[in-house]
Short mmCIF file of C-alpha atoms in Angstrom, two decimals:
data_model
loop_
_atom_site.label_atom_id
_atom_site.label_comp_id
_atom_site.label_asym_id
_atom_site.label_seq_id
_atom_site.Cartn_x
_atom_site.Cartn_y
_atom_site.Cartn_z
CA UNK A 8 -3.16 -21.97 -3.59
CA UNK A 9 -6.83 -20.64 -2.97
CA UNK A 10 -8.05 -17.92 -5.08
CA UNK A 11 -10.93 -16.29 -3.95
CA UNK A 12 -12.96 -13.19 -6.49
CA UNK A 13 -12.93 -10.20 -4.75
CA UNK A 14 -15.20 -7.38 -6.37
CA UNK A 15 -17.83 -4.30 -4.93
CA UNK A 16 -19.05 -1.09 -6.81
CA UNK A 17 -16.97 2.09 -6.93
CA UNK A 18 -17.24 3.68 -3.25
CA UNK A 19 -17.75 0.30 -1.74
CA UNK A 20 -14.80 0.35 0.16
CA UNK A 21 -12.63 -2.24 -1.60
CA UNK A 22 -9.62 -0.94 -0.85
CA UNK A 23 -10.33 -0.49 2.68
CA UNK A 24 -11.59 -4.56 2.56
CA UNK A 25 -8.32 -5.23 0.44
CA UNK A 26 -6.02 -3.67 2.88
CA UNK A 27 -7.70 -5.67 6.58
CA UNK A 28 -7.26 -9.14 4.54
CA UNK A 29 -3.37 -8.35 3.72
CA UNK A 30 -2.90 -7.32 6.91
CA UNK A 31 -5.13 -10.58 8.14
CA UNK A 32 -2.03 -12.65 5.93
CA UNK A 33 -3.95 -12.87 2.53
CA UNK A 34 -2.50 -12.13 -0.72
CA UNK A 35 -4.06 -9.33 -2.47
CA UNK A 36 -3.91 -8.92 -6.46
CA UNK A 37 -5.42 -5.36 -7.44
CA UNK A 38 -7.00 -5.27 -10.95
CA UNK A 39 -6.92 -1.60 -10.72
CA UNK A 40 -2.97 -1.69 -9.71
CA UNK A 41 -2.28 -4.48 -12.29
CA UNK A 42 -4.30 -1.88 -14.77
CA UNK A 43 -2.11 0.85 -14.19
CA UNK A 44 1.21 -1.48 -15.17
CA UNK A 45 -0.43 -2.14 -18.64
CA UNK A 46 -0.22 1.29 -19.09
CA UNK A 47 3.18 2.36 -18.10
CA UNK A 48 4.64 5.04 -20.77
CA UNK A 49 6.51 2.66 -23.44
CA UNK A 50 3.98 -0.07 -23.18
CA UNK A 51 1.80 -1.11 -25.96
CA UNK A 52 -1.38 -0.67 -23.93
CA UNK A 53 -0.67 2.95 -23.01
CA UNK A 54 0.81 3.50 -27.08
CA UNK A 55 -2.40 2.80 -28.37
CA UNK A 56 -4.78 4.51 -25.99
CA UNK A 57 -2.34 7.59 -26.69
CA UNK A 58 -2.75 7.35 -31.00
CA UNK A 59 -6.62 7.17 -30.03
CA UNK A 60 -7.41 9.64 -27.68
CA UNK A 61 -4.10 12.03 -28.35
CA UNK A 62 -2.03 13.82 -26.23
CA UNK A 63 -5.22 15.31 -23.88
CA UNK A 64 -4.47 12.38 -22.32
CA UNK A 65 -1.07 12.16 -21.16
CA UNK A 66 0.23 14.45 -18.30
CA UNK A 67 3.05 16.49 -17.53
CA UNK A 68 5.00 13.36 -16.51
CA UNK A 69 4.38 11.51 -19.28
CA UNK A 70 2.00 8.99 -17.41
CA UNK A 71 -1.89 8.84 -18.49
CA UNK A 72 -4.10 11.56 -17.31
CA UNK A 73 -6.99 8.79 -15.71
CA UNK A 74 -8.91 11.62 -14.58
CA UNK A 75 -9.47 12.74 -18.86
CA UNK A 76 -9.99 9.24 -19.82
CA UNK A 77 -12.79 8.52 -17.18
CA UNK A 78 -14.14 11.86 -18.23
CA UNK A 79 -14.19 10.98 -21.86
CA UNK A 80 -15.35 7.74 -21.67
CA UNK A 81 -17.76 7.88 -19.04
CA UNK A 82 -20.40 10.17 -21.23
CA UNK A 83 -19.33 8.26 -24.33
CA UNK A 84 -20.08 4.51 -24.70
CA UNK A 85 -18.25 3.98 -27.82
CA UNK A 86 -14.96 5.35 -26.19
CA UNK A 87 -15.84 3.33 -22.95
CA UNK A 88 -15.68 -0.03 -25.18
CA UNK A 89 -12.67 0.75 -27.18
CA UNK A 90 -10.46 1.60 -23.91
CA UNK A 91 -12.35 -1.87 -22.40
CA UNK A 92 -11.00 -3.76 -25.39
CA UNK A 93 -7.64 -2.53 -25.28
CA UNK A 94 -7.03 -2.52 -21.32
CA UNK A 95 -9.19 -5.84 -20.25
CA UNK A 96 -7.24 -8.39 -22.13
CA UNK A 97 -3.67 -6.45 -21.28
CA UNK A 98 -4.49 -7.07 -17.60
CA UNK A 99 -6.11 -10.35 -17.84
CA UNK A 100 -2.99 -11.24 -19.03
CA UNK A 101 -0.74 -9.84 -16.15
CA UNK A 102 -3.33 -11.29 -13.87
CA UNK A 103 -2.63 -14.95 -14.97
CA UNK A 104 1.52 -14.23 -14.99
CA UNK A 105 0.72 -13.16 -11.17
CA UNK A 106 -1.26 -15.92 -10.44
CA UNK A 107 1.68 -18.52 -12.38
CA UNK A 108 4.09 -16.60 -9.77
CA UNK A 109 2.00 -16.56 -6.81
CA UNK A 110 1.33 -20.82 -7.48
CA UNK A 111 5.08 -21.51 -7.83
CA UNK A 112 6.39 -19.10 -4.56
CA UNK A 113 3.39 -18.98 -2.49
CA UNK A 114 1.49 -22.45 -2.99
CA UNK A 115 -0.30 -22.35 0.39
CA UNK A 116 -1.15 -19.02 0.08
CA UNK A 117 -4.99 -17.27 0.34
CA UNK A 118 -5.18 -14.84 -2.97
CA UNK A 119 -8.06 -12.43 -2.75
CA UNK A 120 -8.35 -11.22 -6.82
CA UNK A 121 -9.54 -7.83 -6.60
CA UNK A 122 -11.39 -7.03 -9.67
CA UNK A 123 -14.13 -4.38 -9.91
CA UNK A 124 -15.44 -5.48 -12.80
CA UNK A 125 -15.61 -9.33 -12.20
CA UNK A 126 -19.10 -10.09 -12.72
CA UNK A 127 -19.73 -8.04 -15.78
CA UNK A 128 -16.56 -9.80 -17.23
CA UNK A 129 -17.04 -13.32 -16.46
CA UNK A 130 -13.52 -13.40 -14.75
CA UNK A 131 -14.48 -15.67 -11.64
CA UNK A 132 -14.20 -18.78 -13.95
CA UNK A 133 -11.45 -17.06 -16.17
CA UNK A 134 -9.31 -17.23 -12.83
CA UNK A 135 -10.29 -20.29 -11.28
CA UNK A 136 -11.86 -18.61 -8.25
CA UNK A 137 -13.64 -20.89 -5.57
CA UNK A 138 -15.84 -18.07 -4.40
CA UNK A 139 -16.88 -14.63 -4.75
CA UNK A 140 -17.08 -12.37 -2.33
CA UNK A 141 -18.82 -8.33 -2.53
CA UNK A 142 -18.32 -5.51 -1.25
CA UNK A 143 -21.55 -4.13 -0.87
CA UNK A 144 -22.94 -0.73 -0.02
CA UNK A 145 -26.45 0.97 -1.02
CA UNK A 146 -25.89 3.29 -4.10
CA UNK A 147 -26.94 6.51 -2.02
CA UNK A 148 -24.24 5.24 0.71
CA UNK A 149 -21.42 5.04 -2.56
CA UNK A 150 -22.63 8.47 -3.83
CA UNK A 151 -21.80 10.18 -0.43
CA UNK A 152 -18.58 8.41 0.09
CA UNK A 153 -17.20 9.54 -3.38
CA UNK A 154 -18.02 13.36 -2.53
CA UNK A 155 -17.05 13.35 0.47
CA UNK A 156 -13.77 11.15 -0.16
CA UNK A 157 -12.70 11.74 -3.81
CA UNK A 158 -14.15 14.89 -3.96
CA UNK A 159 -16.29 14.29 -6.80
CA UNK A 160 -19.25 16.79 -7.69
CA UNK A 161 -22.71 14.46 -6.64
CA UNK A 162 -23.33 14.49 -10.23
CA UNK A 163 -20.61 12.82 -11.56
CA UNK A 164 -20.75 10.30 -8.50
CA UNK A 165 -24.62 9.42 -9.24
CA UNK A 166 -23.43 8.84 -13.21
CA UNK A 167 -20.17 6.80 -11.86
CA UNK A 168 -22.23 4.66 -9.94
CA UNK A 169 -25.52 4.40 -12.37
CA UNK A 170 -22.69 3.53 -14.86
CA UNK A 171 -22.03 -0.25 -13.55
CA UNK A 172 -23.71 -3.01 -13.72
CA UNK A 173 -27.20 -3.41 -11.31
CA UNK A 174 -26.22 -3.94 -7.56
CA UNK A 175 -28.56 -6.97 -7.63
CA UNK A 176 -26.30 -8.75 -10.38
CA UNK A 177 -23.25 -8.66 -8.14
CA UNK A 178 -25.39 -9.63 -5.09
CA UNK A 179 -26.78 -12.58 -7.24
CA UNK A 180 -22.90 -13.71 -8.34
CA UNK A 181 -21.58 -13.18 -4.09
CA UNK A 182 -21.03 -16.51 -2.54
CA UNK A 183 -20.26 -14.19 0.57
CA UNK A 184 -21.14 -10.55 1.10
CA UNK A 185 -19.70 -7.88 3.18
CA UNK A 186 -21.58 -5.07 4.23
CA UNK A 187 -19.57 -1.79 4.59
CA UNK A 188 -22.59 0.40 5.39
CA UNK A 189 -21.39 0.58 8.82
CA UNK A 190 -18.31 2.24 10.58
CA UNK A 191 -14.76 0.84 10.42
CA UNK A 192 -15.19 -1.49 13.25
CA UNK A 193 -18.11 -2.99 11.71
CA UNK A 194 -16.46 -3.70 8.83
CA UNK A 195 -13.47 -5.49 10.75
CA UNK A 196 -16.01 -7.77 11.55
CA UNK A 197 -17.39 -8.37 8.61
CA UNK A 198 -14.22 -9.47 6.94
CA UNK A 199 -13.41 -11.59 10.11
CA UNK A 200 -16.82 -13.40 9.65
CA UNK A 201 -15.87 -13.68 6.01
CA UNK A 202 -12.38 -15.01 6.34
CA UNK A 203 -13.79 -17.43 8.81
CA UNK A 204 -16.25 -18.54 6.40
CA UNK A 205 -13.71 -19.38 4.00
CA UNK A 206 -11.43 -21.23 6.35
CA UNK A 207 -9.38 -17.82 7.21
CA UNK A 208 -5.85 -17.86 5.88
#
């Protein structure tokens, strides 16, 4: 089994790149779908992020309201590390029972790890990745995506994306870079040239 780091800054278009290399035969593990299992109602993840930030932050359903947390903790750096420390190693831990699966069922198998935070974390050699590959986009091009896309007010997408780590520390960390500042098609080839660089699937 080949896993491969998978990573790009919020309105990259990482899901878009996640969803051409499943449907190219890869295997794709989603940090931010692994993140949301850590926090099912009942779980200890979701328990304690409840007794700290209270019931603002649980909806109707039960299920946590992501929209309050990344309001709180996005214009509060103290919150922002205390829901890091309680979420990263709950999902680092999901990621490696994954992987265990994956190794035993799929041995042969490409696994693109999808992580958006993989640089700042360290988590290519946490995960044994041979490469990493980014999603890359200028931070005007991200801006426009997430208010036209999400919806987002411009303000709160030019404080999302001034939030992560510098686009030139990702770039510095890619072993292979795919630029989604075109149109769809471009970015078919892009993961094609990609893929092909890696040995494809």
């Amino acid at each position: 089994m080949r896993i491969i780091g998978l990573t790009g800054g919020i309105g990259s278009g990482k899901s878009t790149v996640e969803a051409m290399l499943a449907r190219r035969g890869a295997v794709v593990i989603d940090a931010d779908q692994v993140a949301r299992e850590v926090v099912e109602p009942g779980k200890e993840t979701y328990l304690r992020i409840v007794e700290h930030f209270g019931p603002k932050v649980v909806d109707e359903s039960g299920l946590l309201d992501r929209a309050a947390i990344a309001k709180i903790v996005f214009s509060d750096s103290d919150e922002l590390r205390f829901l890091n420390s309680v979420t990263h190693p709950a999902v680092g831990e999901a990621i490696l029972e994954h992987l265990k699966e994956l190794s035993r069922t799929r041995p042969d198998a490409l696994v693109f790890l999808s992580i958006p935070l993989l640089v700042e974390t360290g988590g290519a050699a946490r995960y044994g990745t041979e490469a990493v590959v980014v999603v890359d986009v200028p931070p005007e091009v991200a801006v426009e995506r997430l208010v036209r896309g999400r919806g987002m007010a411009r303000e709160d997408a030019k404080a999302r994306v001034a939030a992560q780590a510098p686009r030139a520390d990702r770039l510095r960390a890619a072993d292979h870079v795919i630029d989604n500042s075109g149109d769809v098609a471009a970015l078919e080839r892009e993961v094609e040239r990609v893929l092909a660089a890696l040995g494809s699937v």
